[in-house]
Structure formats: structure tokens, C-alpha cells
PDB file of C-alpha atoms in Angstrom:
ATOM      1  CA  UNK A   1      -1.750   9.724  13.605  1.00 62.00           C
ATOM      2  CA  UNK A   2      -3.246   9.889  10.431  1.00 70.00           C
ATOM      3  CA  UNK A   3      -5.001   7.639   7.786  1.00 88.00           C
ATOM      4  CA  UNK A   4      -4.383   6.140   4.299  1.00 93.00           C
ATOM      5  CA  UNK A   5      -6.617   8.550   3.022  1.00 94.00           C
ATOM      6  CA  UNK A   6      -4.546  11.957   4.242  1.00 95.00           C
ATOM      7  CA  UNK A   7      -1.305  10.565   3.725  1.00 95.00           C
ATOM      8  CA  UNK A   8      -2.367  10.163   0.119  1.00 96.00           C
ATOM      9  CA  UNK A   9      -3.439  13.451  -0.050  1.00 96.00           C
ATOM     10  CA  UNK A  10       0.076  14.602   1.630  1.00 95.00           C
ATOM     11  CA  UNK A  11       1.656  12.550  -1.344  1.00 95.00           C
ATOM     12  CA  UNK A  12       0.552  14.634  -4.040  1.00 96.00           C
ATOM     13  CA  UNK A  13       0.605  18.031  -2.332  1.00 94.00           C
ATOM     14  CA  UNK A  14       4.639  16.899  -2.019  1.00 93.00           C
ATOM     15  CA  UNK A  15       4.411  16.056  -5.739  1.00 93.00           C
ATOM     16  CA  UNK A  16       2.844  19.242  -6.519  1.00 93.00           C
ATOM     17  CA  UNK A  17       5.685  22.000  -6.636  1.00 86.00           C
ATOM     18  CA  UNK A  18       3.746  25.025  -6.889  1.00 92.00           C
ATOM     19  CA  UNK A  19       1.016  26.138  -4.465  1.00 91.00           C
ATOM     20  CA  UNK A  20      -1.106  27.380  -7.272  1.00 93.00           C
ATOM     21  CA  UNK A  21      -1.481  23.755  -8.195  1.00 95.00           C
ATOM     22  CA  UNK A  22      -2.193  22.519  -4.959  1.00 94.00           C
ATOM     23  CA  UNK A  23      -4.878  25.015  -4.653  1.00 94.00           C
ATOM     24  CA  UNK A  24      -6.343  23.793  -7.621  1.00 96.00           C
ATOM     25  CA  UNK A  25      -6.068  20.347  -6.138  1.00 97.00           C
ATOM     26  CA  UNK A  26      -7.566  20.878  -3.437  1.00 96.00           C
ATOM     27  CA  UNK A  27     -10.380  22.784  -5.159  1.00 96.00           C
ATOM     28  CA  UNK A  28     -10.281  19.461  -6.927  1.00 97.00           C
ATOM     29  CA  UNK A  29     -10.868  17.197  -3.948  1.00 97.00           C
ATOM     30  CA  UNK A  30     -14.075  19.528  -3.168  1.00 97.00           C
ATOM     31  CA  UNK A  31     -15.803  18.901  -6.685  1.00 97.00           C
ATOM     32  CA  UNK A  32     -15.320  15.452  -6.267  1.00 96.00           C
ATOM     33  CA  UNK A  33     -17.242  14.947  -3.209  1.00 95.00           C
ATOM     34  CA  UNK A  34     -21.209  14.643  -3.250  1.00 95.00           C
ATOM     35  CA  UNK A  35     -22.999  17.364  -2.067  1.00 94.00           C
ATOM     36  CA  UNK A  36     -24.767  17.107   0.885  1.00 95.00           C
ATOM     37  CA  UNK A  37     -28.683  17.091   0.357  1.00 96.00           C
ATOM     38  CA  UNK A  38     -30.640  20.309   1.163  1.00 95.00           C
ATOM     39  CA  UNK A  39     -32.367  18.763   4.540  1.00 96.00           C
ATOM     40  CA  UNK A  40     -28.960  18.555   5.935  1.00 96.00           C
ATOM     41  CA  UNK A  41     -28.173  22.227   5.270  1.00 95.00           C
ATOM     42  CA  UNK A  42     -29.907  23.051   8.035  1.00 94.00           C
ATOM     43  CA  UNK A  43     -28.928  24.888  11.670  1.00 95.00           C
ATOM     44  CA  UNK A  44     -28.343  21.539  13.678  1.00 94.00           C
ATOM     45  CA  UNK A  45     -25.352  20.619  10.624  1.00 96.00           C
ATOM     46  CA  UNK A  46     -24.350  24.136  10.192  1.00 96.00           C
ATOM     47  CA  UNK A  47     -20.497  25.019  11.425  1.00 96.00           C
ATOM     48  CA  UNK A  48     -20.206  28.519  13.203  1.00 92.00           C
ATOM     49  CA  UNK A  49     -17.051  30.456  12.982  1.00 89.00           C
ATOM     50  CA  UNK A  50     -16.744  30.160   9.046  1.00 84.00           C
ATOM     51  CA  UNK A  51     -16.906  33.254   6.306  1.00 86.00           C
ATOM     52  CA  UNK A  52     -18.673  30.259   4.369  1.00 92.00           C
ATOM     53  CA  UNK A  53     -21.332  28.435   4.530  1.00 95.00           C
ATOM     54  CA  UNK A  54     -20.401  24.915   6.258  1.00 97.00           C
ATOM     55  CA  UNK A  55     -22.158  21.890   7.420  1.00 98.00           C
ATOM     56  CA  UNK A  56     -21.576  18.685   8.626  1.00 97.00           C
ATOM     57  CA  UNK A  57     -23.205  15.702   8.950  1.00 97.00           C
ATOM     58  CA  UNK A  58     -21.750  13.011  11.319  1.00 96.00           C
ATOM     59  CA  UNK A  59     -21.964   9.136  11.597  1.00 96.00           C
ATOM     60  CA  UNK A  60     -21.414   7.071  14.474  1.00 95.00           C
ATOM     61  CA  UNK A  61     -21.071   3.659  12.976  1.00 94.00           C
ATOM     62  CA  UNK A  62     -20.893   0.464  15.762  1.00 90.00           C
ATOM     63  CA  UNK A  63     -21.166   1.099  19.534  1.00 83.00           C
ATOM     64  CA  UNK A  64     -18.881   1.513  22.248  1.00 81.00           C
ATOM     65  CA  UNK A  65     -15.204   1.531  22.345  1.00 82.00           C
ATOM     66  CA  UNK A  66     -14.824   0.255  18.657  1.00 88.00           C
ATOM     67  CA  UNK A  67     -17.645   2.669  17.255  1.00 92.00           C
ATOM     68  CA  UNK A  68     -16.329   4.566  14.136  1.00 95.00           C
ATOM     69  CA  UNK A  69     -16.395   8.058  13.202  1.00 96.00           C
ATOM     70  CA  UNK A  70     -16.937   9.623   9.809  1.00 97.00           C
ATOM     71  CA  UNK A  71     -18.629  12.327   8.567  1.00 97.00           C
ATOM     72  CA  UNK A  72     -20.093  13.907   4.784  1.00 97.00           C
ATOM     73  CA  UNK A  73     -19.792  17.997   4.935  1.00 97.00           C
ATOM     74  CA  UNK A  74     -20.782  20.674   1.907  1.00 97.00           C
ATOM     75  CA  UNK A  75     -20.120  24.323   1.508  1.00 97.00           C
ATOM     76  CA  UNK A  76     -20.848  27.160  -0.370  1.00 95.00           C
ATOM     77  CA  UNK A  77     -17.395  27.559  -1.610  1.00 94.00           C
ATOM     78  CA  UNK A  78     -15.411  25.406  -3.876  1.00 94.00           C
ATOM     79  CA  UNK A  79     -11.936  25.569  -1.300  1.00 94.00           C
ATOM     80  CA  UNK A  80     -13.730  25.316   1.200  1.00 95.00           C
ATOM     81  CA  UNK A  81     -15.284  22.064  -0.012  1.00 97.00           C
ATOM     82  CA  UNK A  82     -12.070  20.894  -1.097  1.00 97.00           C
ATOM     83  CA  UNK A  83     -10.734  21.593   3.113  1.00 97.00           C
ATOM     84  CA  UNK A  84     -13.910  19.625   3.970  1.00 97.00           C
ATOM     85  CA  UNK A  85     -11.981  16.340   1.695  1.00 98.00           C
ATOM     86  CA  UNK A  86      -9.413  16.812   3.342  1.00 97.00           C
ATOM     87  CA  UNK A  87     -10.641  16.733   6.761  1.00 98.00           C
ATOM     88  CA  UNK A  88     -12.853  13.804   5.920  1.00 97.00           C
ATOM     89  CA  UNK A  89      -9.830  12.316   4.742  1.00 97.00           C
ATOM     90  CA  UNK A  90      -7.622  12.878   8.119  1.00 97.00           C
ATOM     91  CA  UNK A  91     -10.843  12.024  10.319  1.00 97.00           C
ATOM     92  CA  UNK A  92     -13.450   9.523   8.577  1.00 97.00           C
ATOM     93  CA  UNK A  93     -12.776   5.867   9.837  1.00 96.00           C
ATOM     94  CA  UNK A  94     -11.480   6.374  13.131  1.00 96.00           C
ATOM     95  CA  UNK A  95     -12.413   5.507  16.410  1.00 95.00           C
ATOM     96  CA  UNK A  96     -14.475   8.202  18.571  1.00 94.00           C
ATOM     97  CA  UNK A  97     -11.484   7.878  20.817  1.00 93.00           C
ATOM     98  CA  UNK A  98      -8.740   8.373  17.569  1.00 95.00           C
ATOM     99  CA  UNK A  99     -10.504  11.511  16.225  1.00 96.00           C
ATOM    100  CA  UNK A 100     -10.283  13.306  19.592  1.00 94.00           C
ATOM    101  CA  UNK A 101      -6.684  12.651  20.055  1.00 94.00           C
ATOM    102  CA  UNK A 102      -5.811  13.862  16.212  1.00 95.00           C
ATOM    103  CA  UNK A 103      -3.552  16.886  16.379  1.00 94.00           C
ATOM    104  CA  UNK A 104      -5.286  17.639  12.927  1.00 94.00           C
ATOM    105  CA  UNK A 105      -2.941  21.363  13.704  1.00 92.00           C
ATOM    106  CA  UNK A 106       0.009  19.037  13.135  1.00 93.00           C
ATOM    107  CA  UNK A 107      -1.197  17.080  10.857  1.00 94.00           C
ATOM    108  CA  UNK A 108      -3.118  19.967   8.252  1.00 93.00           C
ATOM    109  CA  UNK A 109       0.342  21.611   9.038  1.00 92.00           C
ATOM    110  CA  UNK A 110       2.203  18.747   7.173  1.00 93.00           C
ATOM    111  CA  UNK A 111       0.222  20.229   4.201  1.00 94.00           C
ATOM    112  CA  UNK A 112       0.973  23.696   4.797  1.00 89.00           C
ATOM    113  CA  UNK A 113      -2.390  25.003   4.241  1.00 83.00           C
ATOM    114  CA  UNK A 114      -1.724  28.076   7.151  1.00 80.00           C
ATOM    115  CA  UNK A 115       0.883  30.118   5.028  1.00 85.00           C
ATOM    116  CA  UNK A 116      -1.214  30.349   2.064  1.00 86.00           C
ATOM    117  CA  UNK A 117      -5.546  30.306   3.126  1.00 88.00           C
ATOM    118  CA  UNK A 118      -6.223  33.714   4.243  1.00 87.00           C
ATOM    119  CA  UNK A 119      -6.825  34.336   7.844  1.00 88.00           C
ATOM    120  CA  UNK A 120     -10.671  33.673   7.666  1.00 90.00           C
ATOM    121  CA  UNK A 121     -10.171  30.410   6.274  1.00 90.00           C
ATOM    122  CA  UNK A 122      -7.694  29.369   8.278  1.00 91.00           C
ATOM    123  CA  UNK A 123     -10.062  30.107  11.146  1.00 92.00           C
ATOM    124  CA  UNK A 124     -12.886  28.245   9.707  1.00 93.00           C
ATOM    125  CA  UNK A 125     -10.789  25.350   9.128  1.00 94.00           C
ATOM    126  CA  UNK A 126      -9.793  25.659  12.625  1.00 94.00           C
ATOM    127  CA  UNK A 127     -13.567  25.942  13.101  1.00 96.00           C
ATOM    128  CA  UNK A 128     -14.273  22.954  11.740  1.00 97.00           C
ATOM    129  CA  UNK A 129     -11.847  20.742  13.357  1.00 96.00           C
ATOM    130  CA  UNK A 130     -13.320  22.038  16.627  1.00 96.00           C
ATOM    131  CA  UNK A 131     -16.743  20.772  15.277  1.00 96.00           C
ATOM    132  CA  UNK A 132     -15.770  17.419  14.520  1.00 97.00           C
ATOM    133  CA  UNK A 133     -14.255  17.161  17.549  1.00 96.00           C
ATOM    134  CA  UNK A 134     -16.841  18.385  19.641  1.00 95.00           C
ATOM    135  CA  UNK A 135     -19.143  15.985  17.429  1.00 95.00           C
ATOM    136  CA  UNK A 136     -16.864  12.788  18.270  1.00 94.00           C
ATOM    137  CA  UNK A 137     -16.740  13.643  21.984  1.00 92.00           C
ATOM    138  CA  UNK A 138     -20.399  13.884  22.495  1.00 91.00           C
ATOM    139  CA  UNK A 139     -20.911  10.571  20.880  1.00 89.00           C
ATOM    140  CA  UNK A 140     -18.265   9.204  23.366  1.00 84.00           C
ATOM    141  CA  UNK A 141     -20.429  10.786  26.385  1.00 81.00           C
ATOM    142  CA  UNK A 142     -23.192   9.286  25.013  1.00 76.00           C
ATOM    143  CA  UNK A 143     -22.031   5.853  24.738  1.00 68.00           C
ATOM    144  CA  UNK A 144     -20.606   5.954  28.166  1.00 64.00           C
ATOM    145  CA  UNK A 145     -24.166   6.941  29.746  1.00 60.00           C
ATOM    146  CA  UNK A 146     -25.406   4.177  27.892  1.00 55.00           C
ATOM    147  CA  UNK A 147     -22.957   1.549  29.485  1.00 53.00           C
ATOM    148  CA  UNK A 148     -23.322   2.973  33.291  1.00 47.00           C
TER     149      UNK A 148
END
């Protein structure tokens, strides 16, 4: 499963022959987003589990089964930024319910991002997916104590 958004982003990291240039893409991706005020940088936001600095902020848009996730995340770090993108891409728009059932492993793997982010990225990144996760599933409990 994955959106508009990512496959676009797998498009031109299959365009893109050298990894070099799909670093600097992704780097790309990360400029281009708008950085998350300062009152959001703040402990309830922050992601643990990352040699950066990460945070995201979540939305819940709509209620129940049909409420939509998306999110707006900033780092200190310009790849890191750029991973954020990319997970907003695979993630923003879905249901509560779609973004817990993502294999993002599959799909980030489509992109071949493992092989060449160093081990402490790759764990943040893994960090992060476990944070929007965790964000979409507590939404989903909360919705569901608000129906019984």
C-alpha cells in the first residue's frame, strides 16, 4: 500500500542512477518542507531513538473510521529532514486504520534507503515509523472509547 505521493518519490529515485544523486534528492525533499515552529520542538513532539534531533507533529483530521492521518515533522539534520518527506509522503492522507497496516519496511525498502544510511539512521528511521505508528494507533483507541 502506498500513496501518490511515495510512488512519485519511488519514480525519480528509479530515474536517478547514482545514489549520490538520490542522496542529494532526498536532502532535497527535506529543504523543501516548512520547518516546524519552535513550540512544537518540544518533548511531547520529540522522537526517541534518533542520533538527530526529530519531532513530529500529528493530525487527526475527521472522526471515526474515515478519520485521516497526516503529520508535519523537522530535524536538525538536512537527511534526516529529507527521510521525514518521505515518510510524510508514504503516511500523510491515510486512514488511522491504513497507516497501521503500512509495511513502511517494505515499502522504504522499494527505495533502498537500508544499504546506503548508516546504521544510526537507519535506526532512527525505523524510529520514526514506530512513532507514527504508535501516534495513529492511539488516535484509533481514542476514537473507539469515544463510540462505546
Amino acid at each position: 500500500m502506498s500513496t501518490e505521493a511515495f510512488d512519485e518519490i519511488l519514480d525519480t529515485f528509479e530515474f536517478l542512477d547514482e545514489w549520490e544523486e538520490r542522496y542529494r534528492y532526498v536532502i532535497e525533499l527535506g529543504k523543501e518542507m516548512p520547518p516546524l515552529e519552535n513550540e512544537f520542538r518540544a518533548p511531547a513532539t520529540k522522537v526517541h531513538g534518533c542520533a538527530s534531533q526529530v519531532w513530529i507533529l500529528p493530525k487527526v483530521s475527521g472522526s471515526g473510521r474515515n478519520a485521516r492521518f497526516s503529520f508535519r515533522g523537522d530535524s536538525d539534520a538536512m537527511i534526516v529532514r529529507g527521510l521525514i518527506a518521505i515518510l510524510a509522503s508514504l503516511y500523510n492522507g491515510l486512514t488511522l486504520a491504513e497507516v497501521v497496516r503500512v509495511d513502511a519496511s517494505t515499502e522504504l525498502a522499494k527505495l533502498g534507503l537500508h544499504e546506503h544510511l548508516s546504521s544510526q539512521r537507519s535506526n532512527g528511521l525505523v524510529a520514526m515509523v514506530a512513532r507514527i505508528r504508535a501516534l495513529a494507533a492511539a488516535s484509533m483507541k481514542e476514537f473507539s472509547a469515544v463510540a462505546s
